[in-house]
CSV table of C-alpha atoms in Angstrom, one decimal:
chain,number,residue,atom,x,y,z
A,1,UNK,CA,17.3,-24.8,-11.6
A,2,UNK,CA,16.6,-27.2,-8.7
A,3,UNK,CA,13.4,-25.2,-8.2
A,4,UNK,CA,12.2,-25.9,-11.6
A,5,UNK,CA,13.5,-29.6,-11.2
A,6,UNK,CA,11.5,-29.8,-8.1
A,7,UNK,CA,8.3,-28.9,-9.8
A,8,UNK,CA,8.6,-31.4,-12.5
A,9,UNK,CA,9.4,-33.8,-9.3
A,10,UNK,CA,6.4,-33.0,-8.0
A,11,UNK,CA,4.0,-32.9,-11.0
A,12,UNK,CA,5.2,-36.7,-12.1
A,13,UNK,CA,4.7,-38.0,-8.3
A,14,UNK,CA,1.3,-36.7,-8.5
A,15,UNK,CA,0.7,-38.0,-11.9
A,16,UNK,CA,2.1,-41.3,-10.3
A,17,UNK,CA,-0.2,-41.1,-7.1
A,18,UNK,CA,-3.3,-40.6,-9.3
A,19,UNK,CA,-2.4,-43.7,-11.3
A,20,UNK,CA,-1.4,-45.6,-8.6
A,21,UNK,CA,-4.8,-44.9,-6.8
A,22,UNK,CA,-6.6,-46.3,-10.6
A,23,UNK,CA,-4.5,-49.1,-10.3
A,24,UNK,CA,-5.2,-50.3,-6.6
A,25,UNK,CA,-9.2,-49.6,-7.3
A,26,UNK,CA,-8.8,-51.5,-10.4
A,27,UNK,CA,-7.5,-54.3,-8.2
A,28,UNK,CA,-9.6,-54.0,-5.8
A,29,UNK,CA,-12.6,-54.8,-8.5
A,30,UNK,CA,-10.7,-57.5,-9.5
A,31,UNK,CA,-10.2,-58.6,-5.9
A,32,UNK,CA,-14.1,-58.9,-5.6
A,33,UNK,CA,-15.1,-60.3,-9.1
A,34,UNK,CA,-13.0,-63.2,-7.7
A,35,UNK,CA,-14.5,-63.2,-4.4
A,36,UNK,CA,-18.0,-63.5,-6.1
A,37,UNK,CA,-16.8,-66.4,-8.9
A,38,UNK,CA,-15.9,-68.5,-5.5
A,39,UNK,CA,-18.5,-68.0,-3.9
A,40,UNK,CA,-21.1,-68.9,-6.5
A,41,UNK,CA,-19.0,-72.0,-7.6
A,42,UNK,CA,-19.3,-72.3,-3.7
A,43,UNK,CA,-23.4,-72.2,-2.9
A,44,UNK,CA,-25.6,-75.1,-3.2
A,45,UNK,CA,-27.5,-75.6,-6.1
A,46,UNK,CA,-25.1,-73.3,-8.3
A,47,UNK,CA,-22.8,-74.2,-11.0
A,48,UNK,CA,-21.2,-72.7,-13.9
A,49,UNK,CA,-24.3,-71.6,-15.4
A,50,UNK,CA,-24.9,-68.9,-13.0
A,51,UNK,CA,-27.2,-68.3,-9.6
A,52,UNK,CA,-29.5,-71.2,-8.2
A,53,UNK,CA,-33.3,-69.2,-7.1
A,54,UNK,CA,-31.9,-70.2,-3.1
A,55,UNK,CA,-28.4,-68.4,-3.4
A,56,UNK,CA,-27.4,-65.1,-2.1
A,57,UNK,CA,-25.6,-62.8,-4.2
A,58,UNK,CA,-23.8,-59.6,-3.7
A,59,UNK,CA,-26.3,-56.5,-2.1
A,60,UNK,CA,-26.8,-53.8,-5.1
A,61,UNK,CA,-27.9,-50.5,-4.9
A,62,UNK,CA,-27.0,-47.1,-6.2
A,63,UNK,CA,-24.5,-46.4,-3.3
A,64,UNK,CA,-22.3,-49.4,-4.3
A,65,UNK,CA,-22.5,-52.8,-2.5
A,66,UNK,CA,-21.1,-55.3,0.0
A,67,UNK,CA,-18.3,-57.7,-0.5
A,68,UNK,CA,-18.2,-60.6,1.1
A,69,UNK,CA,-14.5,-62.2,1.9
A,70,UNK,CA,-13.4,-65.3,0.9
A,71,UNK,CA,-13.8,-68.1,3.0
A,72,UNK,CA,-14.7,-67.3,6.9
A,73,UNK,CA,-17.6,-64.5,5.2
A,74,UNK,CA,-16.4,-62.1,7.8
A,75,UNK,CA,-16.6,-58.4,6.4
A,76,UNK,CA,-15.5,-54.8,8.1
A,77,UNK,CA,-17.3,-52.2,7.4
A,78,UNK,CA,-16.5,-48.8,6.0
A,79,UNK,CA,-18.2,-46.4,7.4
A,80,UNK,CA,-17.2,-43.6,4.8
A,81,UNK,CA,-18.7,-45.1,1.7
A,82,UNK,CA,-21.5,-46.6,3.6
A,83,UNK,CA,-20.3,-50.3,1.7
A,84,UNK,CA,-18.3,-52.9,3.7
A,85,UNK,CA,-14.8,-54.1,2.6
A,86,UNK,CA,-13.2,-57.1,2.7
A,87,UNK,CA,-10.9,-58.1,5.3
A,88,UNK,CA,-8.1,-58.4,2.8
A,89,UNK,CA,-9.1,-55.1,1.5
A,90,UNK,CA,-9.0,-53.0,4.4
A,91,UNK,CA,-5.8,-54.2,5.4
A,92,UNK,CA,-4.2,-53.1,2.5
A,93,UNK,CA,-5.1,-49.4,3.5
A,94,UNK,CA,-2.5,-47.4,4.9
A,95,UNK,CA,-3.7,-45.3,8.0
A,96,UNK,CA,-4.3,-42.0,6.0
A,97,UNK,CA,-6.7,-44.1,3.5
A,98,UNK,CA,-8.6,-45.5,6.7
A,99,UNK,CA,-8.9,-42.2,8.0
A,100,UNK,CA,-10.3,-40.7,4.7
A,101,UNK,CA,-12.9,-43.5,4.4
A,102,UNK,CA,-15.1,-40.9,7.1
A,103,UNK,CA,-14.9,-37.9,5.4
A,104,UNK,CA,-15.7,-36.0,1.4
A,105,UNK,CA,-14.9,-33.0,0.2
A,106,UNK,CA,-17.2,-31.1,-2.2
A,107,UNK,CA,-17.1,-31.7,-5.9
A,108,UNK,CA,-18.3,-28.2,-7.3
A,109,UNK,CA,-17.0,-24.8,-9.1
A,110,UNK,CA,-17.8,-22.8,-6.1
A,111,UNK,CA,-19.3,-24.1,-3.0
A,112,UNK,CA,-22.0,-27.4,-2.2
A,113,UNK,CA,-25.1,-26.4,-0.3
A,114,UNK,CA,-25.6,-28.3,2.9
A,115,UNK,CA,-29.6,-28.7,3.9
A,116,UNK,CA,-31.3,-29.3,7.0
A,117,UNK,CA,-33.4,-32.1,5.1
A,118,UNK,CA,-31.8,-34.9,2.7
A,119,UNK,CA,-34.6,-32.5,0.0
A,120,UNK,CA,-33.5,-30.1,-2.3
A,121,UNK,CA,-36.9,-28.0,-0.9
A,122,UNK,CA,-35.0,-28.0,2.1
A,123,UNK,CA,-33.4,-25.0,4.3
A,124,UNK,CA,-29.6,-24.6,3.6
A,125,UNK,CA,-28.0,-24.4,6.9
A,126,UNK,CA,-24.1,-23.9,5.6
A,127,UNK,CA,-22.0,-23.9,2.7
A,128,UNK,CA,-19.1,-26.6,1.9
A,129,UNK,CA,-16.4,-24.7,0.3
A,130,UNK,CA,-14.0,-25.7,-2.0
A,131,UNK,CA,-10.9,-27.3,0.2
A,132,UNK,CA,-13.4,-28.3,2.9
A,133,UNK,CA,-13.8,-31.2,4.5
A,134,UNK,CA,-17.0,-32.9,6.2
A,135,UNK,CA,-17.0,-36.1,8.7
A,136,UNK,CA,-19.9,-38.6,7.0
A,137,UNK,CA,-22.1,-39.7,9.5
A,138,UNK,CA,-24.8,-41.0,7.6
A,139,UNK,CA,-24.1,-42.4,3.9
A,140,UNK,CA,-27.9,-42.7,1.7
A,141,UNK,CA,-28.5,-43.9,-1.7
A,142,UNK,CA,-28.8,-40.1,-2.9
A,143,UNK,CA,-27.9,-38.0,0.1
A,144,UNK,CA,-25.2,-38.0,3.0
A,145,UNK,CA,-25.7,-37.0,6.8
A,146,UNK,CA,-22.5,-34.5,7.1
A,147,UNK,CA,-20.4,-32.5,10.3
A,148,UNK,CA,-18.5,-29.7,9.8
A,149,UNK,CA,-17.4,-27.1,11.9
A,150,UNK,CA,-21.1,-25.7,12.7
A,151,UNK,CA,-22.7,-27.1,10.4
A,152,UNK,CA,-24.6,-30.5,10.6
A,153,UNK,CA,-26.7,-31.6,7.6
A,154,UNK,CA,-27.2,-33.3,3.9
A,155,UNK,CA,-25.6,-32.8,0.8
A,156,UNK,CA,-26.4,-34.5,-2.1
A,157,UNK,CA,-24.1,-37.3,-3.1
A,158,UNK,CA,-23.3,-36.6,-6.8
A,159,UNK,CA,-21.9,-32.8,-5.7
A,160,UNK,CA,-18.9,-34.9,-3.7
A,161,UNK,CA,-15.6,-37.1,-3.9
A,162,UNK,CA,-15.9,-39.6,-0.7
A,163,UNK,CA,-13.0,-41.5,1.0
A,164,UNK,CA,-10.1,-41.9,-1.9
A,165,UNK,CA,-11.2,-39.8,-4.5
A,166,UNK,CA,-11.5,-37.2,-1.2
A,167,UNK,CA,-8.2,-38.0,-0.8
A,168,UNK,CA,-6.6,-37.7,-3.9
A,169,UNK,CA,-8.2,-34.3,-4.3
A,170,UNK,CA,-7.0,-33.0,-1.2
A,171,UNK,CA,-3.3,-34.0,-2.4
A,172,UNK,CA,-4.1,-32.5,-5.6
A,173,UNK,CA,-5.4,-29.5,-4.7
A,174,UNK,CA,-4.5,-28.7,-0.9
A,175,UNK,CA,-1.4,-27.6,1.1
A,176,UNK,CA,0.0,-30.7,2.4
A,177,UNK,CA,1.2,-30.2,6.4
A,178,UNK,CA,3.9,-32.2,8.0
A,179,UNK,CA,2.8,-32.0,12.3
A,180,UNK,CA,5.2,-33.1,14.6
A,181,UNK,CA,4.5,-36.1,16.4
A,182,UNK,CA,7.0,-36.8,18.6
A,183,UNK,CA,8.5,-34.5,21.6
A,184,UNK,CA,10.4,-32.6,18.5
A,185,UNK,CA,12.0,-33.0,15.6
A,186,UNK,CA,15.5,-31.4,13.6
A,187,UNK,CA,15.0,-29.7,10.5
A,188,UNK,CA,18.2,-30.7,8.8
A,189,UNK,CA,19.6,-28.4,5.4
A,190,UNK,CA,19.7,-32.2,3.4
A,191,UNK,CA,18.3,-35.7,3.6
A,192,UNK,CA,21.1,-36.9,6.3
A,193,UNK,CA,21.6,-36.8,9.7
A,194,UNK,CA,24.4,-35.7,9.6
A,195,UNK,CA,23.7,-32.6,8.0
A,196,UNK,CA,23.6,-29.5,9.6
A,197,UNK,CA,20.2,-28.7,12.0
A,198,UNK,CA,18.5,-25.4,10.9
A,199,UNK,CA,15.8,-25.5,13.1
A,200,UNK,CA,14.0,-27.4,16.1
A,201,UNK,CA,10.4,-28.1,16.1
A,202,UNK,CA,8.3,-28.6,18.8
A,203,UNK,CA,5.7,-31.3,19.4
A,204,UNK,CA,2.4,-30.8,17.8
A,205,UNK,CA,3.7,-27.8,15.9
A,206,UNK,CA,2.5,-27.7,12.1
A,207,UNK,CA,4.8,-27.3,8.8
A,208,UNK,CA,4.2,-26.3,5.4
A,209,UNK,CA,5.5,-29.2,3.1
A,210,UNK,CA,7.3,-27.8,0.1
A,211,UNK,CA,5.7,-28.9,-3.3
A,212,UNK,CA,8.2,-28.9,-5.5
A,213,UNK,CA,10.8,-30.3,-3.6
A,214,UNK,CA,12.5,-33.8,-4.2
A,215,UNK,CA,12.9,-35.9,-1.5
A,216,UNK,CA,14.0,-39.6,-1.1
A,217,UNK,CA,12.1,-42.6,1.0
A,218,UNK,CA,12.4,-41.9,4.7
A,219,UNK,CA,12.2,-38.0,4.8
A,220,UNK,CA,10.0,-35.0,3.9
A,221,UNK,CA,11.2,-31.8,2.5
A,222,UNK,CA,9.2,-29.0,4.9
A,223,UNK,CA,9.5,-24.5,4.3
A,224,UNK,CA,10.5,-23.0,7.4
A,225,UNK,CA,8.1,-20.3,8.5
A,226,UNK,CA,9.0,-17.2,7.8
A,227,UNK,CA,11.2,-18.1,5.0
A,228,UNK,CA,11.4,-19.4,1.6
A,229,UNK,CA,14.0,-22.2,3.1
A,230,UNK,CA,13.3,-25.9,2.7
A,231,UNK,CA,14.8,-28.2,5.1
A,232,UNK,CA,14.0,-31.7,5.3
A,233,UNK,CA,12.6,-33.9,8.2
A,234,UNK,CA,12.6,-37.8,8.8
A,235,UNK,CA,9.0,-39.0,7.7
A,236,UNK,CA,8.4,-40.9,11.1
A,237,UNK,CA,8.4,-38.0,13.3
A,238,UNK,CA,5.9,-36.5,11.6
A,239,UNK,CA,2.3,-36.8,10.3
A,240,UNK,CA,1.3,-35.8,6.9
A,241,UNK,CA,-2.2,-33.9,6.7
A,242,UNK,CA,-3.8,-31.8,4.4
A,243,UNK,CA,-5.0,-27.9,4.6
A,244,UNK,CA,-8.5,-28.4,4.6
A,245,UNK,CA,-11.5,-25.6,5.3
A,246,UNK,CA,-14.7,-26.2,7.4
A,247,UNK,CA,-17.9,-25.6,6.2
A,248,UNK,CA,-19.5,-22.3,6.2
A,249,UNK,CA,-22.9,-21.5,8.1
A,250,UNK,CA,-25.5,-19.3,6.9
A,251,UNK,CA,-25.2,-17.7,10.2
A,252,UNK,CA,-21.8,-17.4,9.8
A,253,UNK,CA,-22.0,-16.4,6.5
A,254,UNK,CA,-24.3,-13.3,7.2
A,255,UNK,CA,-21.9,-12.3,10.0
A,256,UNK,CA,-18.7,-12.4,7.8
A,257,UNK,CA,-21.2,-10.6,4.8
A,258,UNK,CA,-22.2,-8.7,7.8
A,259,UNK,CA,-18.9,-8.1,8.9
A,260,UNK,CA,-17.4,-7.4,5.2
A,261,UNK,CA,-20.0,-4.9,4.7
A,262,UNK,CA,-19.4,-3.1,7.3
A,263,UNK,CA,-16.3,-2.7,7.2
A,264,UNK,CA,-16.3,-1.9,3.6
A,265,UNK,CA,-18.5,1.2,4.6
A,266,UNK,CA,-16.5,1.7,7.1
A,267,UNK,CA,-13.2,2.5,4.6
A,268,UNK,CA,-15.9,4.0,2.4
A,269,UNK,CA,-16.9,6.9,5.3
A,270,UNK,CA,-13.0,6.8,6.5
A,271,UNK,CA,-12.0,7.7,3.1
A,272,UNK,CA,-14.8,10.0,2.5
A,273,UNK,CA,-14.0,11.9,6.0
A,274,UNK,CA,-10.1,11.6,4.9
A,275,UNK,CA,-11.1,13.2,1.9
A,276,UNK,CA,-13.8,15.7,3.1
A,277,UNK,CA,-10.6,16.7,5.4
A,278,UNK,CA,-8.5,16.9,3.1
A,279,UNK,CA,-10.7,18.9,1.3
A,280,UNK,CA,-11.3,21.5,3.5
A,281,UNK,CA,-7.7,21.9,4.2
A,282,UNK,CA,-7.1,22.5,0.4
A,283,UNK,CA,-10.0,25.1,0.7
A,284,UNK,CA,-8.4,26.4,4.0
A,285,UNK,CA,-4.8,26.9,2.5
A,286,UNK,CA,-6.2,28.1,-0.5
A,287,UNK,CA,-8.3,30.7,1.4
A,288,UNK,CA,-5.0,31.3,3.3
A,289,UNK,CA,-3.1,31.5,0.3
A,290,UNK,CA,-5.9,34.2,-0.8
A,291,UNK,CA,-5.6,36.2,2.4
A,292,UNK,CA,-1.8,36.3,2.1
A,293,UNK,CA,-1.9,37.7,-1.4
A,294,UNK,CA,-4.7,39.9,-0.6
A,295,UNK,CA,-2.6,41.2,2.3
A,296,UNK,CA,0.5,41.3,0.3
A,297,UNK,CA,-1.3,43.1,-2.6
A,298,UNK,CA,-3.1,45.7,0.3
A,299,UNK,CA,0.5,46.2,1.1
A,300,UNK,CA,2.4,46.3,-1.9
A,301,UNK,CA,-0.7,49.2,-2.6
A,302,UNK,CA,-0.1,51.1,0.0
A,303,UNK,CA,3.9,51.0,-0.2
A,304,UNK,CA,3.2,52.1,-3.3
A,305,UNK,CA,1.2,54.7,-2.5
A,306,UNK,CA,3.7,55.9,0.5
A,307,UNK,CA,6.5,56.1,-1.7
A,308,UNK,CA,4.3,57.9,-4.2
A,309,UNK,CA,3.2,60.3,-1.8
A,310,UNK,CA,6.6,60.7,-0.3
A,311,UNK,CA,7.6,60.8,-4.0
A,312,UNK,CA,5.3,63.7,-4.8
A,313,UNK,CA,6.5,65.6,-1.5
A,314,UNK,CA,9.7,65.0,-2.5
A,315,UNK,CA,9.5,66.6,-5.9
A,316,UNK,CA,7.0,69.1,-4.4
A,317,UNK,CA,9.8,70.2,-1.6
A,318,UNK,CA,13.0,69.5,-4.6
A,319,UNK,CA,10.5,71.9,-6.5
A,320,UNK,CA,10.5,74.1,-3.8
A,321,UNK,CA,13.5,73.6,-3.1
A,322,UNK,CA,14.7,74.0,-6.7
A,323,UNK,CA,13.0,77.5,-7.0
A,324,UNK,CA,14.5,78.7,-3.9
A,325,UNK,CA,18.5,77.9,-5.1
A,326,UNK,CA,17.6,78.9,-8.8
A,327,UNK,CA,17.0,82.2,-6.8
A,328,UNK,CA,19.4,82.5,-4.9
A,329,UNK,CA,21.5,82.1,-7.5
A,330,UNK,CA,19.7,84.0,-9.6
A,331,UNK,CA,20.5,87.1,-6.7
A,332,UNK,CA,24.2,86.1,-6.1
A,333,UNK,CA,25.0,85.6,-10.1
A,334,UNK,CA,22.5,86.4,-12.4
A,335,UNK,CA,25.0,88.4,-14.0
A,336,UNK,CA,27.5,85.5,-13.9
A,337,UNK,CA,28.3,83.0,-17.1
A,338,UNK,CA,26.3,79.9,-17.0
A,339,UNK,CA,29.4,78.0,-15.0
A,340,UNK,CA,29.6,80.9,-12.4
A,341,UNK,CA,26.0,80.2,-11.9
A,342,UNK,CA,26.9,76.5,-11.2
A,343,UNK,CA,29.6,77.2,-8.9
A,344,UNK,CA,27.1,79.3,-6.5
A,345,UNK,CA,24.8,76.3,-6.6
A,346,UNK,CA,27.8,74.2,-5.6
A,347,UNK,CA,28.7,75.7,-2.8
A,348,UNK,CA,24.7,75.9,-1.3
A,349,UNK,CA,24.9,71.7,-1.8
A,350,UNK,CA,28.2,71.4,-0.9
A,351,UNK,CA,26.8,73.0,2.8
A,352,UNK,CA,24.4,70.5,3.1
A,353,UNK,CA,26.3,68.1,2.7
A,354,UNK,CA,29.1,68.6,5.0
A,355,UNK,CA,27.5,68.7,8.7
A,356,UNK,CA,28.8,71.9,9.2
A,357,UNK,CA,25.6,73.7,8.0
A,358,UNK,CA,22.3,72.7,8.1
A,359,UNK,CA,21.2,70.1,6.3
A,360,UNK,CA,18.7,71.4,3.8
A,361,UNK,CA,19.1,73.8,1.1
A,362,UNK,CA,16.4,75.8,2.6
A,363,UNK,CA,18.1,75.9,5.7
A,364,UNK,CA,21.6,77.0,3.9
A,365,UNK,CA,20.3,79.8,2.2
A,366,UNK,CA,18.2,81.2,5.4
A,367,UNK,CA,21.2,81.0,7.8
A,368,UNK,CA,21.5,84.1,9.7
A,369,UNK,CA,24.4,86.5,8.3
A,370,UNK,CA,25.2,83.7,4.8
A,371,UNK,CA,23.7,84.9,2.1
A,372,UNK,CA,22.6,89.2,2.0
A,373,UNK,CA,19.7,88.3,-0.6
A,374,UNK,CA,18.1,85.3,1.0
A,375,UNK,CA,18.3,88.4,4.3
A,376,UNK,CA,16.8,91.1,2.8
A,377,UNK,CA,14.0,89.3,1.2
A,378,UNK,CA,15.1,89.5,-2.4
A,379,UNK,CA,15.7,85.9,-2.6
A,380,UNK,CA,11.5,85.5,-2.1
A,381,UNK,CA,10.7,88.2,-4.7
A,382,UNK,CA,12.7,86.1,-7.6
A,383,UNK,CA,11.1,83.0,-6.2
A,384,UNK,CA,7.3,84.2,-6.1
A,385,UNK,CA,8.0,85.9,-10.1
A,386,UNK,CA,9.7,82.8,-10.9
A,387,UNK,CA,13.9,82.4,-11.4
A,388,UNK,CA,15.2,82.7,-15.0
A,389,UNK,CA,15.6,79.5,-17.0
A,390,UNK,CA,19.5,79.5,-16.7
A,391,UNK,CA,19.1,79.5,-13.0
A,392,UNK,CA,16.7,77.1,-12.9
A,393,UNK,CA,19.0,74.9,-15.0
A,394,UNK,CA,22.4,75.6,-12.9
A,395,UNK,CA,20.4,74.9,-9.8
A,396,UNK,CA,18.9,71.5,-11.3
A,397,UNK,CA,22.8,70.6,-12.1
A,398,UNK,CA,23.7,71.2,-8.5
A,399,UNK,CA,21.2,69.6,-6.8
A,400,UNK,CA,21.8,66.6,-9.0
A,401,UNK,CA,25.4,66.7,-8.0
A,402,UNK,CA,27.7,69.1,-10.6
A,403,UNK,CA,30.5,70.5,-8.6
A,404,UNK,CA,32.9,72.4,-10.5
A,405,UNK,CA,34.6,74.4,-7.5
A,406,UNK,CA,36.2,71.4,-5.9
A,407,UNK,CA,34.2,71.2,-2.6
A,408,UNK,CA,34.4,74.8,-1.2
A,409,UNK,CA,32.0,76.5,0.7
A,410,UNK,CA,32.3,79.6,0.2
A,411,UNK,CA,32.7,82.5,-2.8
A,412,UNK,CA,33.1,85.8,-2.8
A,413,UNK,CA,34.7,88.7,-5.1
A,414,UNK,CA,37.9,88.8,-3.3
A,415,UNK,CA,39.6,86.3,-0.6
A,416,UNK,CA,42.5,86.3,1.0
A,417,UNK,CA,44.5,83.2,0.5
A,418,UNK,CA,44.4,80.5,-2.8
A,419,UNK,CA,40.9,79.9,-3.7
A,420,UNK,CA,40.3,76.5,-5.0
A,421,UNK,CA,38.3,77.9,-8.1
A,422,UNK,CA,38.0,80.8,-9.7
A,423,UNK,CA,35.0,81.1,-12.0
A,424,UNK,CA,34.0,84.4,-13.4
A,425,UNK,CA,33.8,87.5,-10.8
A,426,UNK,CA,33.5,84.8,-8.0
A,427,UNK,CA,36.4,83.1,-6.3
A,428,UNK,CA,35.5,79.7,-4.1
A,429,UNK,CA,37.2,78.3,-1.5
C-alpha cells in the first residue's frame, strides 16, 4: 500500500515540478516585457507610441535575445543558452538551475549525431544517447559547440532540450542520486533523528534516491544498495544529481560493435564446440552402447550355443546312458513285470547317487564283480540290437527319479535279512 501511495507521491510532485518550471518561465517573460516597457518609456525621443529611429531595443535572433535589467543596465550572462539574464533573474536560480544553464541533453527517439563541423555534410565523430549529457561550449543560431566524454563537436540545436528544459528531462526521465557531501551521513529507517540509523555513508559515496517514496521538507528518502530498503537522509548532507550517460564515439562505438561481435561469435563457436562435444559424446556412448549389446548379444550366442552343445551331449550321453540301463535291465529282468523292471533301474540310480559307488550309471553297471551281464558282455549285445520298449521305458522312469524300492542298493533272488521291497522274483535291500 505505501508503495503504491508513494508512486502517486511521486507522479503528482513531478506533475507539480513541470508546472512549476511553466510557471517561473512564464514569469520570467513577464519579468522582461516589463523591463522593456521601462526602458522604452525611459529612452530619449520615445513615448507611448513606440521606438524613436535613435533608441536601442532588445537584440533578436533565432537563439533568443538579451535582457537588459532595470535600472543600472548591468546583465550576467548565461553561458548555456548563449542569451544573458537579468541580474534579478539569475538570482532567482537555485544552484542546480545555474549549473544546468552549461549543459543539454539530446531531444530524439534514439540517439543525436554529433559532427566534426556545425554541417550536416559533416563527419559524425560520436553519438549523444538518450540520458546523456553534453557541457555547451559554444551556443549558434542553428548549431552548438558540445563536450562529452570523448567526444567534442556540433549538434544541431532543434535535436536538444538546453539548461531547464535539460533539467526537467533529466528529473523526468533519469535516476536521481543523492552523493554525500559531508564527511558522512546516517541513513535513518524514518524522517527523524531520532530514529534508528541503518546505515553510515561515507563522503563522496553515491545513493540511489527512491522514486516513489514520500518524503517531507528537510530530508530525502534514498534505497540502500543491495537492498530494496528505503531509508531517509537530511537534504543538507547531500547533493542531488542525476544518472546521466556520456556521449558515444564512433571510435568507441566500433570497439563496443567490435567488441559485441566478437563476443557474440565467440558464444556462437563456444556453443557450437559445446555442442559438437556433446555430440560426439552422444555418438561415443551410443557406439558404446552398440559395442555392449553387440558383446552382450556375441555372448548371450555363444551361451547359448554352450548350453546347447552341452545340451546335446547331455542327451547324447542320457541317450547312451539310457540304452545302457534299459539293458541292463533288460539282462537282469526282462522276464520281470514292468515294476520289477523299475526297481532294477532304481537301484543302478540309487548307486549313483549315494557316494558309495561311482557316480555315473556307466560306471555302476561296469563295476568289477556288480552286475554278471554288464561282465560277460551281454549287457553290450542288447545295447548294440537295441533294449525292448519296456526297458527303455522303466529305465527313462529311473533316471528321471521313480524309486519304488525305498533307497536300496541292492536285489537279488534271495537275501538274508528284511528286504525293504520285494517286487516280483527280486527282493531289494
Amino acid at each position: 500500500m505505501r508503495r503504491g501511495q508513494n508512486r502517486a507521491g511521486s507522479l503528482v510532485r513531478k506533475t507539480q515540478n513541470r508546472a512549476g518550471s511553466r510557471w517561473r518561465r512564464f514569469r520570467r517573460s513577464l519579468t522582461v516585457l516589463m523591463i522593456f516597457s521601462v526602458l522604452i518609456l525611459a529612452l530619449p525621443g520615445c513615448g507611448a507610441g513606440g521606438l524613436s529611429s535613435g533608441g536601442s531595443a532588445a537584440e533578436e535572433g533565432t537563439d533568443g535575445y538579451r535582457e537588459f535589467s532595470a535600472g543600472s543596465g548591468e546583465t550576467q550572462e548565461n553561458r548555456g543558452t548563449g542569451r544573458t539574464l537579468s541580474i534579478s533573474e539569475a538570482s532567482t536560480m537555485s544552484p542546480e538551475q545555474e549549473e544546468w544553464q552549461e549543459y543539454l541533453m539530446p531531444h530524439a527517439e534514439q540517439y543525436v549525431n554529433v559532427r566534426e563541423k556545425p554541417s550536416e555534410d559533416s563527419a559524425v565523430v560520436g553519438k549523444l544517447y538518450m540520458g546523456s549529457r553534453a557541457h555547451i561550449e559554444e551556443k549558434g543560431d542553428t548549431w552548438t559547440r558540445v563536450e562529452s566524454g570523448k567526444v567534442i563537436g556540433y549538434v544541431m540545436n532543434k535535436y536538444c532540450y538546453f539548461g531547464d528544459d535539460a533539467l526537467e528531462w533529466a528529473k523526468e526521465n533519469c535516476d536521481t542520486l543523492a552523493t554525500v557531501t559531508g564527511e558522512g551521513v546516517r541513513v535513518r529507517s524514518a524522517e527523524s533523528q531520532d530514529s534508528d540509523i541503518m546505515a553510515l555513508v561515507p563522503n563522496g559515496q553515491r545513493m540511489l534516491v527512491d522514486p516513489f517514496a514520500d518524503t517531507g521538507a528537510g530530508w530525502v528518502a534514498v534505497l540502500l544498495d543491495g537492498t530494496d530498503q528505503t531509508g531517509y537522509v537530511r537534504s543538507d548532507l547531500i547533493k542531488i544529481s542525476y544518472k546521466t550517460t556520456k556521449a558515444v564515439s564512433i571510435e568507441e562505438e566500433e570497439s563496443s560493435i567490435a567488441e559485441s561481435k566478437a563476443a557474440v561469435e565467440a558464444s556462437i563457436a563456444a556453443e557450437k564446440a559445446a555442442q559438437e562435444s556433446r555430440d560426439a559424446e552422444s555418438r561415443a556412448a551410443a557406439r558404446s552402447q552398440e559395442a555392449a549389446a553387440q558383446a552382450a548379444a556375441d555372448a548371450s550366442r555363444a551361451q547359448a550355443a554352450a548350453a546347447a552343445k552341452e545340451k546335446a551331449k547331455k542327451a547324447q550321453q542320457n541317450s547312451s546312458e539310457l540304452r545302457l540301463l534299459a539293458a541292463l535291465i533288460q539282462c537282469e529282468a526282462g522276464g520281470e513285470p514292468y515294476e520289477g523292471q523299475i526297481a532294477v533301474g532304481a537301484v543302478v540310480m540309487n548307486r549313483v547317487r549315494s557316494g558309495k559307488f561311482p557316480n555315473s550309471i556307466r560306471g555302476v553297471i561296469y563295476q568289477g564283480g556288480q552286475f554278471t551281464p554288464a561282465g560277460n558282455g551281454s549287457v553290450d549285445r542288447v545295447a548294440a540290437a537295441g533294449p525292448r520298449s519296456s526297458c527303455l521305458k522303466a529305465a527313462t522312469a529311473a533316471m528321471n527319479g521313480t524309486d519304488n524300492t525305498g533307497g536300496s542298493l541292492y536285489f537279488g533272488r534271495s537275501v538274508s535279512g528284511t528286504p525293504k521291497a520285494v517286487i516280483g522274483n527280486h527282493k531289494f535291500y
